[in-house]
Short mmCIF file of C-alpha atoms and ligand atoms in Angstrom, two decimals:
data_model
loop_
_atom_site.label_atom_id
_atom_site.label_comp_id
_atom_site.label_asym_id
_atom_site.label_seq_id
_atom_site.Cartn_x
_atom_site.Cartn_y
_atom_site.Cartn_z
CA UNK A 1 -13.64 -12.08 14.57
CA UNK A 2 -17.19 -11.82 15.20
CA UNK A 3 -16.77 -12.28 19.04
CA UNK A 4 -13.54 -9.93 19.25
CA UNK A 5 -15.93 -7.15 17.24
CA UNK A 6 -18.72 -8.09 20.06
CA UNK A 7 -16.25 -7.37 22.71
CA UNK A 8 -14.92 -4.10 21.92
CA UNK A 9 -18.64 -2.85 21.38
CA UNK A 10 -19.37 -4.04 24.74
CA UNK A 11 -16.16 -2.45 26.02
CA UNK A 12 -17.23 0.74 24.12
CA UNK A 13 -20.54 0.46 26.06
CA UNK A 14 -19.62 -0.09 29.62
CA UNK A 15 -16.47 2.32 29.67
CA UNK A 16 -17.44 5.39 31.80
CA UNK A 17 -16.76 8.70 29.93
CA UNK A 18 -14.52 9.74 32.70
CA UNK A 19 -12.37 6.67 32.03
CA UNK A 20 -12.42 6.62 28.23
CA UNK A 21 -10.92 10.55 28.88
CA UNK A 22 -8.32 9.37 30.92
CA UNK A 23 -7.23 6.78 28.17
CA UNK A 24 -7.37 9.26 25.17
CA UNK A 25 -4.80 11.38 27.03
CA UNK A 26 -2.64 8.39 27.39
CA UNK A 27 -2.39 8.37 23.66
CA UNK A 28 0.20 9.62 21.48
CA UNK A 29 -0.52 12.93 19.64
CA UNK A 30 -1.06 12.63 15.77
CA UNK A 31 -1.88 15.04 12.98
CA UNK A 32 -5.33 15.20 11.63
CA UNK A 33 -5.72 14.55 7.75
CA UNK A 34 -4.54 17.67 6.04
CA UNK A 35 -7.84 19.74 4.84
CA UNK A 36 -6.68 19.51 0.88
CA UNK A 37 -6.42 15.58 1.52
CA UNK A 38 -9.88 15.37 2.87
CA UNK A 39 -11.60 17.05 -0.21
CA UNK A 40 -10.28 14.78 -2.47
CA UNK A 41 -12.23 11.60 -0.60
CA UNK A 42 -14.58 9.61 -2.40
CA UNK A 43 -18.02 10.14 -0.51
CA UNK A 44 -19.30 6.70 0.69
CA UNK A 45 -22.82 6.29 1.73
CA UNK A 46 -22.81 4.78 4.89
CA UNK A 47 -25.85 2.56 4.07
CA UNK A 48 -24.33 1.03 1.17
CA UNK A 49 -20.37 0.26 2.34
CA UNK A 50 -19.02 1.34 -1.08
CA UNK A 51 -18.55 3.76 -4.07
CA UNK A 52 -18.21 2.65 -7.77
CA UNK A 53 -17.23 5.15 -10.64
CA UNK A 54 -15.77 5.26 -14.01
CA UNK A 55 -11.92 6.59 -14.10
CA UNK A 56 -11.78 6.46 -17.68
CA UNK A 57 -13.96 4.91 -20.54
CA UNK A 58 -14.36 1.16 -19.39
CA UNK A 59 -12.36 1.25 -16.14
CA UNK A 60 -13.99 1.31 -12.65
CA UNK A 61 -12.63 1.65 -9.49
CA UNK A 62 -14.84 0.27 -6.12
CA UNK A 63 -13.70 1.85 -2.76
CA UNK A 64 -15.14 1.32 0.78
CA UNK A 65 -12.75 4.23 1.81
CA UNK A 66 -10.11 1.84 2.74
CA UNK A 67 -9.00 -0.49 0.13
CA UNK A 68 -9.37 -0.35 -3.49
CA UNK A 69 -10.15 -2.19 -6.41
CA UNK A 70 -10.59 -1.73 -10.07
CA UNK A 71 -12.19 -3.55 -12.92
CA UNK A 72 -12.84 -3.15 -16.43
CA UNK A 73 -15.12 -4.16 -18.96
CA UNK A 74 -14.12 -5.95 -22.08
CA UNK A 75 -15.48 -7.83 -25.12
CA UNK A 76 -15.53 -11.06 -22.74
CA UNK A 77 -16.68 -9.72 -19.58
CA UNK A 78 -15.68 -8.03 -16.91
CA UNK A 79 -12.06 -8.20 -15.92
CA UNK A 80 -11.40 -7.69 -11.93
CA UNK A 81 -8.10 -6.53 -10.38
CA UNK A 82 -7.66 -7.68 -6.97
CA UNK A 83 -10.39 -8.74 -4.31
CA UNK A 84 -9.73 -7.22 -0.96
CA UNK A 85 -11.39 -9.37 1.66
CA UNK A 86 -13.10 -5.86 3.04
CA UNK A 87 -14.61 -5.11 -0.42
CA UNK A 88 -15.45 -8.49 -1.45
CA UNK A 89 -19.18 -8.30 -1.02
CA UNK A 90 -19.59 -5.13 -2.75
CA UNK A 91 -17.81 -6.16 -5.73
CA UNK A 92 -20.32 -7.65 -7.65
CA UNK A 93 -23.12 -4.91 -6.64
CA UNK A 94 -20.54 -2.64 -7.77
CA UNK A 95 -20.01 -4.34 -10.86
CA UNK A 96 -23.67 -4.78 -11.51
CA UNK A 97 -24.54 -1.38 -10.89
CA UNK A 98 -22.37 -0.21 -13.95
CA UNK A 99 -22.82 -3.16 -16.72
CA UNK A 100 -24.50 -6.39 -17.36
CA UNK A 101 -21.11 -8.19 -17.74
CA UNK A 102 -20.47 -11.22 -15.63
CA UNK A 103 -16.62 -11.01 -13.81
CA UNK A 104 -15.23 -13.63 -15.73
CA UNK A 105 -11.62 -12.97 -14.49
CA UNK A 106 -9.37 -11.75 -11.77
CA UNK A 107 -5.86 -10.80 -11.70
CA UNK A 108 -3.90 -10.81 -8.47
CA UNK A 109 -1.60 -7.99 -8.36
CA UNK A 110 0.30 -9.29 -5.48
CA UNK A 111 -0.05 -12.41 -3.01
CA UNK A 112 -1.45 -10.41 0.25
CA UNK A 113 -4.49 -11.16 1.89
CA UNK A 114 -5.58 -7.90 2.24
CA UNK A 115 -5.74 -7.30 -1.80
CA UNK A 116 -6.69 -10.72 -2.83
CA UNK A 117 -8.40 -12.44 0.24
CA UNK A 118 -12.02 -11.97 -1.18
CA UNK A 119 -10.94 -13.71 -4.52
CA UNK A 120 -12.58 -16.87 -2.76
CA UNK A 121 -16.11 -15.22 -2.34
CA UNK A 122 -15.80 -14.10 -6.36
CA UNK A 123 -14.84 -17.68 -7.46
CA UNK A 124 -17.95 -18.79 -5.23
CA UNK A 125 -20.12 -16.72 -7.22
CA UNK A 126 -18.28 -18.09 -10.24
CA UNK A 127 -16.65 -21.16 -10.53
CA UNK A 128 -15.64 -20.94 -14.01
CA UNK A 129 -13.53 -17.59 -12.70
CA UNK A 130 -10.27 -17.12 -14.55
CA UNK A 131 -7.64 -16.13 -12.26
CA UNK A 132 -4.51 -14.49 -13.81
CA UNK A 133 -1.18 -14.35 -11.69
CA UNK A 134 2.50 -14.05 -12.05
CA UNK A 135 4.38 -16.92 -11.69
CA UNK A 136 6.09 -15.91 -8.54
CA UNK A 137 2.72 -15.37 -6.94
CA UNK A 138 1.18 -18.41 -8.48
CA UNK A 139 3.81 -20.49 -6.80
CA UNK A 140 3.85 -18.66 -3.54
CA UNK A 141 -0.03 -19.27 -3.26
CA UNK A 142 0.13 -22.85 -4.24
CA UNK A 143 2.21 -23.36 -0.80
CA UNK A 144 -0.35 -21.30 0.93
CA UNK A 145 -3.59 -23.67 0.04
CA UNK A 146 -5.60 -20.70 1.62
CA UNK A 147 -9.21 -20.94 0.19
CA UNK A 148 -9.67 -17.25 0.06
CA UNK A 149 -6.77 -16.88 -2.31
CA UNK A 150 -7.49 -19.60 -4.68
CA UNK A 151 -4.45 -20.83 -7.01
CA UNK A 152 -4.07 -19.21 -10.48
CA UNK A 153 -5.40 -20.64 -13.42
CA UNK A 154 -3.57 -18.52 -15.68
CA UNK A 155 -0.08 -17.93 -15.06
CA UNK A 156 2.80 -15.88 -17.02
CA UNK A 157 6.09 -15.20 -16.49
CA UNK A 158 7.24 -11.57 -16.16
CA UNK A 159 4.88 -9.52 -18.37
CA UNK A 160 1.93 -10.27 -20.50
CA UNK A 161 -0.68 -7.96 -22.42
CA UNK A 162 -4.53 -8.35 -21.75
CA UNK A 163 -6.75 -7.91 -24.74
CA UNK A 164 -9.86 -5.79 -23.54
CA UNK A 165 -11.10 -5.72 -26.73
CA UNK A 166 -11.22 -1.90 -27.69
CA UNK A 167 -8.32 -1.42 -25.15
CA UNK A 168 -5.27 -3.52 -23.35
CA UNK A 169 -3.58 -3.76 -20.40
CA UNK A 170 0.16 -4.21 -20.28
CA UNK A 171 1.18 -5.97 -17.27
CA UNK A 172 4.93 -6.36 -16.04
CA UNK A 173 6.16 -7.87 -12.77
CA UNK A 174 8.24 -5.75 -10.12
CA UNK A 175 9.08 -6.01 -6.90
CA UNK A 176 8.87 -3.10 -4.63
CA UNK A 177 6.65 -4.44 -2.09
CA UNK A 178 6.48 -8.46 -1.88
CA UNK A 179 8.96 -10.53 -2.31
CA UNK A 180 6.88 -13.27 -4.85
CA UNK A 181 6.12 -10.08 -6.97
CA UNK A 182 4.02 -6.92 -7.44
CA UNK A 183 2.38 -6.21 -10.92
CA UNK A 184 2.50 -2.77 -12.75
CA UNK A 185 -0.89 -3.08 -14.82
CA UNK A 186 -0.80 -0.34 -17.70
CA UNK A 187 -4.25 0.42 -19.35
CA UNK A 188 -2.74 2.51 -22.38
CA UNK A 189 -5.45 3.99 -24.12
CA UNK A 190 -7.04 5.08 -21.05
CA UNK A 191 -3.52 6.46 -19.18
CA UNK A 192 -4.86 4.72 -15.91
CA UNK A 193 -1.65 2.94 -13.89
CA UNK A 194 -2.19 0.45 -11.01
CA UNK A 195 0.65 -0.06 -8.76
CA UNK A 196 -0.86 -1.32 -5.54
CA UNK A 197 1.09 -0.63 -2.06
CA UNK A 198 3.50 1.75 -3.91
CA UNK A 199 1.96 4.97 -2.15
CA UNK A 200 -1.52 6.71 -0.79
CA UNK A 201 -3.05 9.56 -2.54
CA UNK A 202 -2.21 12.63 -0.37
CA UNK A 203 -1.40 10.74 2.77
CA UNK A 204 1.29 8.66 4.52
CA UNK A 205 1.97 4.81 3.48
CA UNK A 206 1.67 2.23 6.31
CA UNK A 207 4.99 1.61 7.88
CA UNK A 208 8.43 0.76 7.12
CA UNK A 209 7.18 2.15 3.47
CA UNK A 210 4.21 -0.05 3.56
CA UNK A 211 6.23 -3.31 4.65
CA UNK A 212 8.58 -3.54 1.58
CA UNK A 213 10.57 -6.75 1.48
CA UNK A 214 13.02 -4.93 -1.18
CA UNK A 215 13.73 -1.29 -0.26
CA UNK A 216 16.25 -0.88 -3.14
CA UNK A 217 13.09 -1.90 -5.68
CA UNK A 218 11.09 0.39 -4.01
CA UNK A 219 13.32 3.40 -3.93
CA UNK A 220 13.30 3.27 -7.93
CA UNK A 221 9.04 2.33 -8.39
CA UNK A 222 8.40 5.97 -8.20
CA UNK A 223 10.79 6.63 -11.27
CA UNK A 224 9.13 3.28 -12.80
CA UNK A 225 5.51 5.03 -12.72
CA UNK A 226 6.57 8.31 -13.74
CA UNK A 227 7.84 6.71 -17.04
CA UNK A 228 4.32 5.64 -17.80
CA UNK A 229 2.54 8.07 -19.62
CA UNK A 230 -0.76 8.11 -16.99
CA UNK A 231 -2.68 10.72 -15.01
CA UNK A 232 -4.64 8.47 -12.90
CA UNK A 233 -2.95 6.03 -10.41
CA UNK A 234 -4.90 3.21 -8.40
CA UNK A 235 -2.54 2.59 -5.71
CA UNK A 236 -4.68 0.51 -3.27
CA UNK A 237 -5.27 2.18 -0.39
CA UNK A 238 -8.22 4.56 1.14
CA UNK A 239 -10.89 6.11 -1.36
CA UNK A 240 -9.36 8.13 -3.90
CA UNK A 241 -6.82 7.20 -6.64
CA UNK A 242 -3.89 9.42 -7.03
CA UNK A 243 -2.33 11.58 -9.67
CA UNK A 244 0.95 12.19 -11.28
CA UNK A 245 1.73 15.12 -9.04
CA UNK A 246 0.84 13.09 -6.06
CA UNK A 247 3.57 10.31 -7.30
CA UNK A 248 6.45 13.10 -7.40
CA UNK A 249 5.63 14.50 -4.20
CA UNK A 250 5.80 10.88 -2.81
CA UNK A 251 9.12 10.65 -4.76
CA UNK A 252 10.13 13.86 -3.18
CA UNK A 253 9.74 12.49 0.15
CA UNK A 254 11.00 8.95 -0.27
CA UNK A 255 14.32 11.11 -1.28
CA UNK A 256 14.34 13.49 1.53
CA UNK A 257 13.92 10.61 4.21
CA UNK A 258 17.37 8.68 2.72
CA UNK A 259 19.18 11.66 2.13
CA UNK A 260 18.55 13.03 5.95
CA UNK A 261 19.28 9.45 7.10
CA UNK A 262 22.27 9.09 5.63
CA UNK A 263 23.32 12.57 6.99
CA UNK A 264 22.63 12.21 10.73
CA UNK A 265 23.97 8.82 10.38
CA UNK A 266 27.20 10.57 9.83
CA UNK A 267 27.02 12.70 12.80
CA UNK A 268 29.41 11.59 15.73
CA UNK A 269 27.93 9.48 18.27
CA UNK A 270 31.05 8.82 20.08
CA UNK A 271 29.56 10.13 23.59
CA UNK A 272 26.24 8.22 23.29
CA UNK A 273 28.52 5.16 22.24
CA UNK A 274 30.52 5.65 25.53
CA UNK A 275 27.26 6.32 27.89
CA UNK A 276 25.69 3.12 26.35
CA UNK A 277 28.92 1.16 26.88
CA UNK A 278 29.16 2.21 30.60
CA UNK A 279 25.62 1.60 31.46
CA UNK A 280 25.32 -1.88 29.41
CA UNK A 281 28.76 -3.18 29.48
CA UNK A 282 31.15 -3.42 26.57
CA UNK A 283 30.40 -7.28 25.96
CA UNK A 284 26.63 -6.17 25.41
CA UNK A 285 26.51 -5.13 21.86
CA UNK A 286 22.82 -5.17 21.37
CA UNK A 287 21.76 -2.63 23.87
CA UNK A 288 24.51 -0.44 22.59
CA UNK A 289 23.70 -0.61 18.86
CA UNK A 290 20.06 -0.04 19.71
CA UNK A 291 20.32 3.16 21.66
CA UNK A 292 22.69 4.61 18.38
CA UNK A 293 19.75 3.64 16.19
CA UNK A 294 17.16 5.17 18.12
CA UNK A 295 19.21 8.45 18.13
CA UNK A 296 19.74 8.34 14.32
CA UNK A 297 16.08 7.49 13.69
CA UNK A 298 14.51 9.97 16.24
CA UNK A 299 16.86 12.73 14.26
CA UNK A 300 15.68 11.84 11.39
CA UNK A 301 11.85 11.86 12.06
CA UNK A 302 12.48 15.31 13.78
CA UNK A 303 13.72 16.55 10.48
CA UNK A 304 11.25 14.78 8.21
CA UNK A 305 8.19 15.74 10.26
CA UNK A 306 9.38 19.66 10.20
CA UNK A 307 9.53 19.22 6.31
CA UNK A 308 6.79 17.28 5.45
CA UNK A 309 3.95 17.44 7.55
CA UNK A 310 1.98 20.10 5.87
CA UNK A 311 2.61 18.24 2.46
CA UNK A 312 1.47 14.82 3.14
CA UNK A 313 -1.15 13.87 5.53
CA UNK A 314 -0.27 11.83 8.65
CA UNK A 315 3.26 11.67 7.84
CA UNK A 316 4.08 11.55 11.23
CA UNK A 317 2.31 8.26 12.37
CA UNK A 318 5.03 6.10 10.70
CA UNK A 319 8.08 8.94 9.84
CA UNK A 320 10.16 7.10 12.19
CA UNK A 321 9.55 3.46 10.70
CA UNK A 322 10.39 5.11 6.83
CA UNK A 323 13.61 6.25 8.60
CA UNK A 324 14.67 3.15 10.20
CA UNK A 325 14.08 1.23 6.33
CA UNK A 326 16.07 3.84 4.98
CA UNK A 327 18.87 3.49 7.64
CA UNK A 328 18.76 0.13 7.27
CA UNK A 329 18.85 0.26 3.33
CA UNK A 330 21.65 2.66 3.21
CA UNK A 331 23.67 0.55 6.09
CA UNK A 332 22.94 -2.73 4.32
CA UNK A 333 22.19 -2.64 0.82
CA UNK A 334 23.85 0.40 -0.54
CA UNK A 335 27.08 0.49 2.08
CA UNK A 336 28.65 3.74 3.54
CA UNK A 337 31.16 4.64 1.13
ZN1 ZN B 401 0.68 -5.56 0.13
#
C-alpha cells in the first residue's frame, strides 16, 4: 500500500502538465457536488484529519470526511459503533477529546471491512474490549480469521437492547446490504438512528445501491427507517449525518428508478434483437442479451439523470448501475406479471 502510494505520488510529480491535460479530457464528465449538499459538509481540519461532534446528548459522531463512526457515553464507559480503517487512528483521540471514559465495547454494524476493519487497532488499545455482533456476522467473521476484524465476544440473535445508563440503544438485524446481516440501531431517547450503507446524505450511494446483496430488503429499508421516530440518521459515508427528509428523498429516487426501469423494459425492442441476432448469430445468446440489457439501462439512466441531478448530488455517477440492479430485481425477484 505504502509502495503504491509512493508510486502514485511519483507519477503525479513526473507527469508533465500537457500530458495531464490530455488525460483529463479523456475522462468522462460527471456532475459536481451540489452547493446545497456541500453546505452541509462538516468542515475537517486537514492537520487533524477528523472531526467529532455531539449529535445529541451522549451520542457522538466522528468522521474523516469519507466514513462515519458513532459512539455513546454510558455508565460503564464508551460504547463504539463501527471502526472504519480510515478512521481507526482518530477514534481514541476523538473519544478523549469529549470524555474521560475509556472505550469498553464496540458494536459491529455489519461484517464489511471498510466499516469495522479498524476494530483490531481498538482492541490493541484495550485487549479487554467487548465486541458485540449479531449471530450471522459473528459466524461470518469466525470463518474469515481477520486480525483487523476480531471475532465478537458477545453475540445476540435477531435483536437486543443495550442499556447505556440514562438511555438505551434498540438494535435489530436487517439484510438490506450485507448477506450475513446489518444492524438498525435506534437511540430512542435521543431520536438518533444508525443504519449503515443505506444511503448518503444529499449524495448518491455507491454502485449497485451500495453493492446490496438483497435488493428486496434494500427496497423496503426506507419505510423501515421512516417508521422510527428519529431526526438524525448516521448512514456511514461522507462527512455529515442525514435527516428524515434525506431518507424520504432517497426513497423517492429508489422508487422512481424501479418504476422507470420497469417501464422502459416493456418497450418493444424486436428491431434491436433482430440486429443483434444478425450480427452475433442465433446460437450466440449472451451478446444478444447484453445489448438488450444495455439499451434498457441506457434509457433508464437518461430519464433518471434528467429528473434527479438537481436533487441528489452525483446521481449520474452510478445511475446506470442502480438501473441495472433494479432491472435484475424486477426480472428475477419480482418477475414480470
Ligand atoms: Zn458495507
